[in-house]
Coordinates of C-alpha atoms in Angstrom, one line a residue:
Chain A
X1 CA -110.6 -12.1 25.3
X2 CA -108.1 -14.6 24.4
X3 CA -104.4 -13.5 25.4
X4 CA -101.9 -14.0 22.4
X5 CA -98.3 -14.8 23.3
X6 CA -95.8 -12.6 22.8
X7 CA -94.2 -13.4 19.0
X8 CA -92.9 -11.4 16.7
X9 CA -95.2 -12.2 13.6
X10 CA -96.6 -8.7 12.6
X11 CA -99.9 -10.2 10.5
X12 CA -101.2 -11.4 13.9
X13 CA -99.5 -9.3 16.9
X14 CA -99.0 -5.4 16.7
X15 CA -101.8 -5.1 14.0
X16 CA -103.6 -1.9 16.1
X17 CA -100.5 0.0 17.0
X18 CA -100.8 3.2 19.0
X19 CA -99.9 6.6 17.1
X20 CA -98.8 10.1 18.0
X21 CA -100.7 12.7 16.5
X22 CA -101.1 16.4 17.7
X23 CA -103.5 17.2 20.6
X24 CA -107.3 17.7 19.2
X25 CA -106.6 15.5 15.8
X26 CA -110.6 14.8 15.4
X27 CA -109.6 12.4 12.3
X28 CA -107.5 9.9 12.3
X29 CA -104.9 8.5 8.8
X30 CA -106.8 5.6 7.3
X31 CA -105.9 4.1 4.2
X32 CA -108.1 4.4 1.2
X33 CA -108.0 1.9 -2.3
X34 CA -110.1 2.4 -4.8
X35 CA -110.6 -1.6 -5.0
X36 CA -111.6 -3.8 -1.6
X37 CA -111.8 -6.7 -3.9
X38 CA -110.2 -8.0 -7.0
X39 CA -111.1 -11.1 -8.6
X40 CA -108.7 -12.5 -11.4
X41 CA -108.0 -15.8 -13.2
X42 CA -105.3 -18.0 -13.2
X43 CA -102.0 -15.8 -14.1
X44 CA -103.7 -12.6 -13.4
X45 CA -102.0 -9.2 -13.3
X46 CA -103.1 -6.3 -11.0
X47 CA -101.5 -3.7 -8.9
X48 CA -102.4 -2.3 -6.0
X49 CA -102.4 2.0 -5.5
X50 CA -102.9 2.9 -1.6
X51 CA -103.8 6.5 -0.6
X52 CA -103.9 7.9 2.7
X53 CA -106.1 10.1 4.3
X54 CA -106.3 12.3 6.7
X55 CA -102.3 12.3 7.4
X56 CA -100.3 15.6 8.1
X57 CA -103.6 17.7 7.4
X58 CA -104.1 16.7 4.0
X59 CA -107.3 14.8 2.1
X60 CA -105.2 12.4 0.0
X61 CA -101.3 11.8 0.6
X62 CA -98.7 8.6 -0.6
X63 CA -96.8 7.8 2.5
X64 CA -93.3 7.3 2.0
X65 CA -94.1 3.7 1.2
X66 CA -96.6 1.2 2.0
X67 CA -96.2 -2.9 3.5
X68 CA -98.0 -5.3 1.5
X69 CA -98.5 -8.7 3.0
X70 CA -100.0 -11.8 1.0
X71 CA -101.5 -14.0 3.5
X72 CA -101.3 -17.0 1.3
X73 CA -98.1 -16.4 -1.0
X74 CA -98.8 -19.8 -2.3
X75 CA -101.5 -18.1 -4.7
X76 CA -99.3 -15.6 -6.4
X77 CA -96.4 -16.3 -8.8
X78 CA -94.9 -12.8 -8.3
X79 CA -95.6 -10.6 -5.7
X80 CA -93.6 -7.0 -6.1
X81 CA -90.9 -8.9 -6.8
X82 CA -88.3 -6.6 -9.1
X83 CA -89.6 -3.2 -7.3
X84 CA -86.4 -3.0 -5.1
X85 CA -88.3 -3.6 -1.9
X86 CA -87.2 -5.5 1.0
X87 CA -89.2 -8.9 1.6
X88 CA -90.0 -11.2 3.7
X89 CA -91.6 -14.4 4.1
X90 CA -93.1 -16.9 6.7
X91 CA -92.9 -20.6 6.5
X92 CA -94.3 -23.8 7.7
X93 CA -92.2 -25.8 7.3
X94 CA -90.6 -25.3 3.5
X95 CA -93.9 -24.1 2.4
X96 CA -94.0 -20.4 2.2
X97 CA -98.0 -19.0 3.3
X98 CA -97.1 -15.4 4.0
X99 CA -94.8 -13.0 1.9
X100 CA -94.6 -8.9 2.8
X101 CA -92.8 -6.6 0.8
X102 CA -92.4 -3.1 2.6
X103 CA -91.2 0.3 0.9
X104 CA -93.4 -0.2 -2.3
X105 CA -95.7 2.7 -3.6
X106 CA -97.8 0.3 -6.2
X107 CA -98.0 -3.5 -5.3
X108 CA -97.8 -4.9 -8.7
X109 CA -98.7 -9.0 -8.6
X110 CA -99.4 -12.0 -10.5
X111 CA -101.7 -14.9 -9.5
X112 CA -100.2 -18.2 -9.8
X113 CA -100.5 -20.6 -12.9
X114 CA -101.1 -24.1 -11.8
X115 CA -104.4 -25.4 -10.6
X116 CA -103.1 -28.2 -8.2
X117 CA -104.2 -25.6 -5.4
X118 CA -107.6 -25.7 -6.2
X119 CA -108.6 -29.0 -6.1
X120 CA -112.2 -28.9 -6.2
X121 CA -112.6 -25.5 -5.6
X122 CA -113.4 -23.3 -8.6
X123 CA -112.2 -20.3 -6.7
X124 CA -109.3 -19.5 -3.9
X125 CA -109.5 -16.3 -1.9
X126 CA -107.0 -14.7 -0.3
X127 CA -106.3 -11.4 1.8
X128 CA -103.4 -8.3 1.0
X129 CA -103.2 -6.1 3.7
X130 CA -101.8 -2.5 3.4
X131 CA -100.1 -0.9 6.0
X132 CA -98.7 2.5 5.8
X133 CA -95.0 3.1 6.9
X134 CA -95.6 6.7 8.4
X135 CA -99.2 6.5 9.7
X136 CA -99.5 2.7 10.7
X137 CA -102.9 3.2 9.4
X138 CA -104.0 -0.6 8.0
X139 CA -106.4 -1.7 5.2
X140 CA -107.5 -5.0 3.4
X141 CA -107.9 -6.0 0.1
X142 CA -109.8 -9.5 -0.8
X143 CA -108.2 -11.4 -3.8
X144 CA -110.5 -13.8 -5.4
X145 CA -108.6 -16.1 -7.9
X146 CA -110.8 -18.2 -10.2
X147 CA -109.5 -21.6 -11.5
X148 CA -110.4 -21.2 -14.7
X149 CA -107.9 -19.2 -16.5
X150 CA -109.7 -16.1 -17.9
X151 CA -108.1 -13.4 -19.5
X152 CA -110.8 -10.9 -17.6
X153 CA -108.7 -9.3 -15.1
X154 CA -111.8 -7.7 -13.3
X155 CA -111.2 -5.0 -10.5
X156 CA -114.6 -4.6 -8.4
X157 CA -115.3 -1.2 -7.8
X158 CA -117.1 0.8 -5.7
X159 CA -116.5 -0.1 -2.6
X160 CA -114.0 1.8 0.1
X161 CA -111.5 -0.8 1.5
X162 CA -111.7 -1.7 5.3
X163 CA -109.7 -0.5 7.8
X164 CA -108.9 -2.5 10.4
Chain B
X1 CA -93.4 7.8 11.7
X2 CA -95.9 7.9 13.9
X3 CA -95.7 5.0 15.1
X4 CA -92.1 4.3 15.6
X5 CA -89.9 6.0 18.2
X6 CA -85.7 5.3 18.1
X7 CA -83.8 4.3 21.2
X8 CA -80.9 6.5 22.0
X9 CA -77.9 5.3 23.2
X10 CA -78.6 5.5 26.8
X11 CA -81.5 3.8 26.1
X12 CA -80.2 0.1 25.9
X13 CA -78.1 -1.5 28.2
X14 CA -76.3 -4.5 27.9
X15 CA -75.8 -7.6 31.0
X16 CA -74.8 -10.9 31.5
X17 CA -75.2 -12.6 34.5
X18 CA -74.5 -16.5 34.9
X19 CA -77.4 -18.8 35.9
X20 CA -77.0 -22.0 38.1
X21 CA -80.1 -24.4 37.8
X22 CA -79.9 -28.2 39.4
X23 CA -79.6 -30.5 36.7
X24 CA -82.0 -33.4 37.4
X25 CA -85.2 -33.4 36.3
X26 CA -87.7 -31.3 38.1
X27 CA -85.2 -29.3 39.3
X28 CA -84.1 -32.3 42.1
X29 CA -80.7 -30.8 43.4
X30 CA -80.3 -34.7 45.0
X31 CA -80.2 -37.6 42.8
X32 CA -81.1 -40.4 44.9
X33 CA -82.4 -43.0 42.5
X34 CA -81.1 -45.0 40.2
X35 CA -83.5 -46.4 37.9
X36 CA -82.5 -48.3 34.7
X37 CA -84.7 -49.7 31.5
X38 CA -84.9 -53.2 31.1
X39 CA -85.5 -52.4 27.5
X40 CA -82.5 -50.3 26.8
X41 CA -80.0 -52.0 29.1
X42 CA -79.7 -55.2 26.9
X43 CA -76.4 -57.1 27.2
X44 CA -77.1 -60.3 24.9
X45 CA -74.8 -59.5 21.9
X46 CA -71.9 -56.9 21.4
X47 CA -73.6 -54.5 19.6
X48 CA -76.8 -54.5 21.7
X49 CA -77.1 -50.8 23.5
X50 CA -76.7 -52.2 26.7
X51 CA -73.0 -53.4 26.1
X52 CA -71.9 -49.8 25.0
X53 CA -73.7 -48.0 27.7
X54 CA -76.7 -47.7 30.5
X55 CA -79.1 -45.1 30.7
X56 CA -80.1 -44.0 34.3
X57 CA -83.6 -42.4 35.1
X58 CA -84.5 -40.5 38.0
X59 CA -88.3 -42.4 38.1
X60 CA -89.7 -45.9 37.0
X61 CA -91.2 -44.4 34.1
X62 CA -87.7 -44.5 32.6
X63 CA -88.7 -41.2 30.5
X64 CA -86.1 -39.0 30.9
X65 CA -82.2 -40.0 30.8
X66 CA -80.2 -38.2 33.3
X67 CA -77.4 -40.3 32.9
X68 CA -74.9 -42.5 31.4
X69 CA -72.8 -45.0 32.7
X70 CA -70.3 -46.7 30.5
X71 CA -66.9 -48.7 30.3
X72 CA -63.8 -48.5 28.2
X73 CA -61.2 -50.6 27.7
X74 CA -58.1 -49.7 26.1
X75 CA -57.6 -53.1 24.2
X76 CA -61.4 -54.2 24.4
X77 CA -61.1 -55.9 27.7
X78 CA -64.5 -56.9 30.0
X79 CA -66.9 -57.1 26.7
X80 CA -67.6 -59.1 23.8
X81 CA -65.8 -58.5 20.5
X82 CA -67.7 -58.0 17.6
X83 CA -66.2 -60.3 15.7
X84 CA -64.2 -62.6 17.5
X85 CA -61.5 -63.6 14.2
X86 CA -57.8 -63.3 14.3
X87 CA -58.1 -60.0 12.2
X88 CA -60.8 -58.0 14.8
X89 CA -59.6 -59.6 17.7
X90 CA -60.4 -56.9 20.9
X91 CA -62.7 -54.7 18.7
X92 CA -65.7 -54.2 21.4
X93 CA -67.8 -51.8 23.1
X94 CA -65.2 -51.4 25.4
X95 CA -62.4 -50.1 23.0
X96 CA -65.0 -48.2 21.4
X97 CA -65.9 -46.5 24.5
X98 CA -62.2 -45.7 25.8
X99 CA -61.3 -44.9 21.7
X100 CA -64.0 -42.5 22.2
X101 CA -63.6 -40.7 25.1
X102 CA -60.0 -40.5 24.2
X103 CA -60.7 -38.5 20.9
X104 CA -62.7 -36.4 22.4
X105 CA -60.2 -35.1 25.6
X106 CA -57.1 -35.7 23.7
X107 CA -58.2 -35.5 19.8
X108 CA -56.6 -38.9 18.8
X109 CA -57.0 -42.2 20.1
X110 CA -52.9 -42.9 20.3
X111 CA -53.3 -41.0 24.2
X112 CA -54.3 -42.6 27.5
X113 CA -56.0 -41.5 30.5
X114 CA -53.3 -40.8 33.2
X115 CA -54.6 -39.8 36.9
X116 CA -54.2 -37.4 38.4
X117 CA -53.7 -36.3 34.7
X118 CA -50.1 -34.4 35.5
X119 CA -48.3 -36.1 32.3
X120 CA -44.7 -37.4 33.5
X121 CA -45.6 -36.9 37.3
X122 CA -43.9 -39.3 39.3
X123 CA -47.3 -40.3 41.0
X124 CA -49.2 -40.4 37.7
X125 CA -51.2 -43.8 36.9
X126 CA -52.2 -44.8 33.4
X127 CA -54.7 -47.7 33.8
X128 CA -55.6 -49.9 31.1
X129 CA -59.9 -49.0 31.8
X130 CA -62.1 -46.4 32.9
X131 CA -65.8 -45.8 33.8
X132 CA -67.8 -42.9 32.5
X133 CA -70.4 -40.9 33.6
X134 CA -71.7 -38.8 30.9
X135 CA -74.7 -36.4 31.5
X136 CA -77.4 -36.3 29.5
X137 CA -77.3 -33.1 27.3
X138 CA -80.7 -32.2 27.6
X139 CA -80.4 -31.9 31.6
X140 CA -77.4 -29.2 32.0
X141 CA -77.1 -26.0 29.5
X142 CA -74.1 -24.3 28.8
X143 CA -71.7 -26.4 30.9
X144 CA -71.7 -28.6 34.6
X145 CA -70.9 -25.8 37.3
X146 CA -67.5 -26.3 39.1
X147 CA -67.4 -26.8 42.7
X148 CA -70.9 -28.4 42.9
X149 CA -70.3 -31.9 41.9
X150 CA -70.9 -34.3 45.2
X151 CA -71.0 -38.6 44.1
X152 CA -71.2 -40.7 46.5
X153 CA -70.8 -44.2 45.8
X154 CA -71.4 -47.5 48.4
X155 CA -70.4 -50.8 48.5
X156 CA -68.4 -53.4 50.1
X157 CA -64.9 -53.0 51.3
X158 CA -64.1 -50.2 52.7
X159 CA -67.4 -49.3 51.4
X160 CA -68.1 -45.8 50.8
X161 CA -66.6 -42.8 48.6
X162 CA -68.1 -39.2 48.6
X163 CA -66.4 -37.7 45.1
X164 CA -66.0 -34.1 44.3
X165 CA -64.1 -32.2 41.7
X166 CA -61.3 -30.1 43.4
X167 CA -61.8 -27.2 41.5
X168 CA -61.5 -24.8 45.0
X169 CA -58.8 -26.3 46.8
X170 CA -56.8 -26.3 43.2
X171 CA -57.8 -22.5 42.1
X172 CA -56.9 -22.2 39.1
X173 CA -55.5 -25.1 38.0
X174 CA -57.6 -26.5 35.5
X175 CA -55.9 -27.9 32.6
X176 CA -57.6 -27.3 29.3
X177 CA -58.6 -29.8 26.7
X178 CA -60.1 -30.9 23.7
X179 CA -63.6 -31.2 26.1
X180 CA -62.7 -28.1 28.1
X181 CA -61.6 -27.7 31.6
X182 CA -60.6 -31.0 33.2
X183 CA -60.3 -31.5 37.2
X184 CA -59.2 -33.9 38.8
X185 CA -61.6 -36.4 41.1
X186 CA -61.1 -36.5 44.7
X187 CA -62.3 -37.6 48.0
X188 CA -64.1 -34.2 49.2
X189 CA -67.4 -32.4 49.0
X190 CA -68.3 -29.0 47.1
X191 CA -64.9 -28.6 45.4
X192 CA -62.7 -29.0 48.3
X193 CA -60.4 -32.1 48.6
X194 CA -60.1 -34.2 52.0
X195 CA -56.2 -34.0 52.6
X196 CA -53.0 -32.5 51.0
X197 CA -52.4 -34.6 47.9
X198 CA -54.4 -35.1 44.5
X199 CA -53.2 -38.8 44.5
X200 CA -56.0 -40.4 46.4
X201 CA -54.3 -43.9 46.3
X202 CA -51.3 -44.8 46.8
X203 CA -49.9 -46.3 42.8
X204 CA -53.6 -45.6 41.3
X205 CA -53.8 -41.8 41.0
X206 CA -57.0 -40.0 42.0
X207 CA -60.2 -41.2 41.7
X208 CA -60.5 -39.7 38.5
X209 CA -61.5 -36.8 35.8
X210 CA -63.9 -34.4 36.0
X211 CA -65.0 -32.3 32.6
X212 CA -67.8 -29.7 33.4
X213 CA -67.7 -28.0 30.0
X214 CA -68.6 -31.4 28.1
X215 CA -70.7 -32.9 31.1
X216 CA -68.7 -35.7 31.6
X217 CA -66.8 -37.8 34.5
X218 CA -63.7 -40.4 33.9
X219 CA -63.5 -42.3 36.9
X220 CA -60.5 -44.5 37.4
X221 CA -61.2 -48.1 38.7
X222 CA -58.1 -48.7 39.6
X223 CA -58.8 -46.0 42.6
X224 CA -62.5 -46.7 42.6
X225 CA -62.3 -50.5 43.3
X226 CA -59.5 -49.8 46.3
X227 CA -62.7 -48.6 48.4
X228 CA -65.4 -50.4 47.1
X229 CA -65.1 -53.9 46.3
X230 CA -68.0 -54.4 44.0
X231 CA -66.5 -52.1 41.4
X232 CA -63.9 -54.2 40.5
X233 CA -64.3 -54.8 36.7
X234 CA -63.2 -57.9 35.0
X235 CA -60.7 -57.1 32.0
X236 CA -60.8 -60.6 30.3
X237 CA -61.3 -60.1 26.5
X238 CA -64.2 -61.1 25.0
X239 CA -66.4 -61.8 28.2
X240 CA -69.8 -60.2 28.7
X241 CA -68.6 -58.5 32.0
X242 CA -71.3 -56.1 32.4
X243 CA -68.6 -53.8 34.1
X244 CA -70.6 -50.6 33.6
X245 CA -73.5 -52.0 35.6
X246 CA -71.2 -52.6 38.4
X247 CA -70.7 -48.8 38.7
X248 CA -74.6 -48.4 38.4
X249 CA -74.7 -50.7 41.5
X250 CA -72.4 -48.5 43.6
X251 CA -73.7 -45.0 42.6
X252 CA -77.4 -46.6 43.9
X253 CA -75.9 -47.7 46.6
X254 CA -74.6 -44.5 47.4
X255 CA -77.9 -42.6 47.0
X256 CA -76.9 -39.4 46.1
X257 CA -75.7 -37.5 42.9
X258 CA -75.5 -33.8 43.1
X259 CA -74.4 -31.8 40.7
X260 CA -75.8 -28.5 39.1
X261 CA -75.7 -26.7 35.4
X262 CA -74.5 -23.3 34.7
X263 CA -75.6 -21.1 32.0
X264 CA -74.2 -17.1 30.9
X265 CA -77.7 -15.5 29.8
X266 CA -77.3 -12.2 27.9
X267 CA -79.7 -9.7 28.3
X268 CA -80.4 -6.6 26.4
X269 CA -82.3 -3.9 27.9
X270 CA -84.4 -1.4 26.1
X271 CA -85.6 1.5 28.1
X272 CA -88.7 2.6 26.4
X273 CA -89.6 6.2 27.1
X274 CA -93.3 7.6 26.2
X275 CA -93.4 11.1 26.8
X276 CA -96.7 13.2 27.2
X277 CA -97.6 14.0 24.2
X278 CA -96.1 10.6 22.1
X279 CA -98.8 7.4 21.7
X280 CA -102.1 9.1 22.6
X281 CA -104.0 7.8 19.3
X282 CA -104.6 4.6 18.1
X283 CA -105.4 2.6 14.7
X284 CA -107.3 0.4 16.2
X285 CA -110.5 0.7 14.3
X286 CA -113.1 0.9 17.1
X287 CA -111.3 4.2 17.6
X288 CA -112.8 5.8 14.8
X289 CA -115.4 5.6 12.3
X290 CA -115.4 4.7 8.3
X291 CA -113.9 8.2 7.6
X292 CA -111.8 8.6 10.0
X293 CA -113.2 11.0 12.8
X294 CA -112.8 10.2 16.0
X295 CA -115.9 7.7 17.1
X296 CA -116.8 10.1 20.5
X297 CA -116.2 13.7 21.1
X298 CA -114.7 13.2 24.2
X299 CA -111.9 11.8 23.1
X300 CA -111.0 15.0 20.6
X301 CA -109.1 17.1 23.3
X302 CA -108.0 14.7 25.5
X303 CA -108.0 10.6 24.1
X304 CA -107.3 7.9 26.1
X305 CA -105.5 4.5 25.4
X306 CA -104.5 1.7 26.8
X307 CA -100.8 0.4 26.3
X308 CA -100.4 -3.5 26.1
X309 CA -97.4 -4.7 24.0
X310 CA -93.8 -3.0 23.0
X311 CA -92.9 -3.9 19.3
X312 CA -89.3 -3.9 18.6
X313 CA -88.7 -3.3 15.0
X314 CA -85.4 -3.3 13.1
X315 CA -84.1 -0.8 11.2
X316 CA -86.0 -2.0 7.9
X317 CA -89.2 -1.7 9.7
X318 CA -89.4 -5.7 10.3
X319 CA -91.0 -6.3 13.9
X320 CA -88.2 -8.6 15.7
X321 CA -89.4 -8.9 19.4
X322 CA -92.2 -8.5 20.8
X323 CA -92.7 -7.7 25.0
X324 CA -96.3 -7.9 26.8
X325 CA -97.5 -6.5 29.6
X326 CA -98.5 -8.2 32.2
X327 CA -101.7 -5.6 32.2
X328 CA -102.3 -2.6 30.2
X329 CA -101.3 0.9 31.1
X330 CA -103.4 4.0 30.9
X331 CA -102.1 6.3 28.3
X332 CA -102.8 10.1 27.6
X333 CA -101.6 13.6 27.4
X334 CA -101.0 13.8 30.7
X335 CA -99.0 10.6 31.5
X336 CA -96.0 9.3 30.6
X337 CA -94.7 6.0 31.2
X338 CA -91.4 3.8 31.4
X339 CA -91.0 0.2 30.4
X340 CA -88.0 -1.7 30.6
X341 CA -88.3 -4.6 28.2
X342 CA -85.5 -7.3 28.6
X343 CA -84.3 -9.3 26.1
X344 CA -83.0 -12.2 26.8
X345 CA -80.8 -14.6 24.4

């Protein structure tokens, strides 16, 4: 298994973080969304509701707020901006490919507008993950932004989002 | 939170402690060679690199600069002018070396080098030229360390010089500059002087200037050239003197250049206490299944996990530092472990 260096990036290092929990917990917090996938268009608005299960002996809790983390901020023109969350952001170089916001309940967000991204690609994809403050419990959510700007703003459902 | 634990007070502990490294490459305490780049030490015109200064490598793969030798000349003596009119007459590497170096000790260029550097001493000598040595900055870290500075240099004449700073017979008198403490140069080894008196020659001073804090040396030729013939530099304006590669001569000829880098590292330690019953669980997902429950039995009364990296997080939950293990630690009810991360800055 491939040893990471020690750096303080929390989307790669610290991802599986140990937990206290009373002696005999049988089930552990995970986080539950109704959507693992959302597919939008160009200037797409969604949002993004976490649950969690399984924490302080109940089925379905809100923590006391959740870290969202765009892995490619490039594809989103807002993302929980104006929610009074603290936010940060990872360059390379002066371009901007990871952006968390912590202390949110809802993730609100809006897919970008331009299609110089794209290129040839009819579709970007892109990962949020969700990762509750309290618990440390972790889940992701796969964005799938089409080039075409539709004004379908479809939310896949059915499907439990993984935990990692 | 559950996965988050404060430090109390008596958990973190500040230190500094001060770090002395050799400063040549590779960690060499001993300079010995003197290698030079025929492609960097070019003399033909006035403003060709060479004229202002030579680079000195420890290899002949000229990759890494330890040093610098250069010359300055009050008036532009020993060097071509740039333009050689009646309007920029003297204007040459030379002056723009000594113009330098004095704006960086004194912070004008109206103020001379005087050796020993006692201003109004009876003994004091203010020549009209000086030699540099200037360490790279990439080969020392916060500052040169005092006391450990040993030059010798070799040539004809009397023929040899073994240079020091006299930062330990002189305790406590450094005088401070624009480029931090200055010492003066003397005959000696590790800090102590040979003899009773800072002037080294009788009507030239001592043998120079030693500033650890800005990794530079002012020698005084004057001094210099009483022991060692070859270092004798010619003053005559506008003439491509190559006086700086006279002192590269002599410092090969001596065959050894000690001198060694200090640095104050700050370290911060965090004493991180898990206690029996704190970190037994973890989110890892081969922990559990897709709802949740605990992926084997055994591990309901009594789960087992292996510790392998302390996050430090801020107060705003952002992760800030990150310590690994060198292996992982067993972790359940009935352990409890202590790790003392050190941070380092």
């Amino acid at each position: 298994m491939p040893i990471l260096e020690a750096f303080p990036d929390g989307n790669n290092i610290m991802k599986h973080k140990l937990i206290t929990l009373p002696r005999n917990t049988t089930q552990l917090p995970i986080i539950a969304i109704s959507n693992s996938t959302i597919t939008l268009g160009r200037n797409g608005v969604s949002s993004i509701s976490p649950q969690t299960l399984n924490y302080n002996g109940n089925n379905s809790q809100a923590e006391s707020g959740y870290i969202f983390t765009a892995m490619d901020a490039r594809l989103f023109s807002s993302f929980g901006s104006g929610d009074g969350n603290s936010s940060q952001n990872q360059y390379n170089g002066a371009v901007k490919f990871s952006e968390t916001v912590s202390n949110l309940q809802t993730l609100n967000f809006v897919t970008l507008s331009g299609v110089s991204l794209f290129g040839t690609n009819s579709q970007l994809i892109t990962v949020i993950t969700v990762e509750g403050m309290d618990s440390g419990a972790r889940a992701t959510v796969l964005v799938k932004i089409n080039k075409e700007a539709t004004a379908i703003n479809q939310a896949e459902t059915g499907e439990t989002a993984t935990v990692l | 939170m559950a996965y988050l634990e404060s430090y109390n007070g008596g958990d973190v502990v500040d230190d500094t402690q001060r770090v002395v490294t050799s400063t040549w490459t590779n960690n060499v305490n001993e300079l010995t060679a003197v290698f030079t780049s025929s492609a960097q030490a070019v003399f033909t015109t006035s403003t060709s690199k060479g004229a202002f200064f030579i680079d000195v490598h420890n290899d002949a793969t000229t990759s890494s600069v330890q040093y610098s030798v250069a010359y300055g000349h009050k008036t532009g003596g020993g060097s071509l002018d740039f333009t050689n009119t009646g309007t920029a007459l003297g204007n040459s590497p030379s002056k723009v070396n000594y113009n330098q170096y004095r704006q960086l000790v004194f912070g004008d260029e109206t103020k001379n080098f005087i050796f020993p550097g006692t201003i109004g001493a009876t003994d004091a000598y203010t020549p009209d030229d000086i030699y540099v040595i200037n360490i790279n900055r990439g080969r020392y870290k916060n500052n040169l360390k005092t006391s450990t500075l040993n030059l010798k240099l070799s040539g004809s004449g009397l023929g040899f010089l073994h240079l020091t700073d006299d930062s330990i017979t002189s305790t406590g008198s450094a005088i401070i500059t624009n480029a931090g403490r200055q010492f003066n140069l003397v005959s000696g080894s590790s800090g102590i002087r040979s003899g009773s008196l800072t002037v080294q020659v009788t009507d030239s001073g001592s043998y120079g200037l030693y500033y650890p804090d800005s990794g530079f040396i002012i020698l005084n030729p004057a001094a210099i050239d009483h022991h060692i013939a070859e270092a004798v530099p010619t003053i005559t304006a506008n003439n491509n003197a190559k006086n700086h590669e006279k002192l590269v001569n002599v410092i090969s000829g001596g065959a050894s250049f000690i001198v060694d880098s200090e640095e104050t590292i700050s370290s911060k330690y965090y004493f991180t206490r898990i206690k029996n019953q704190d970190f037994n669980f973890t989110t890892n997902p081969s922990f559990i299944d897709n709802n949740g429950n605990l992926r084997y039995n055994t591990m309901e009364a009594n789960p087992k996990v292996f510790i392998t990296t302390v996050g430090l997080y801020s107060d705003s939950n952002e992760l800030v530092a990150v310590a690994k293990l060198s292996q992982p630690i067993a972790k359940d009810f009935s352990k409890e472990a202590l790790i003392r991360v050190k941070l380092d800055y």
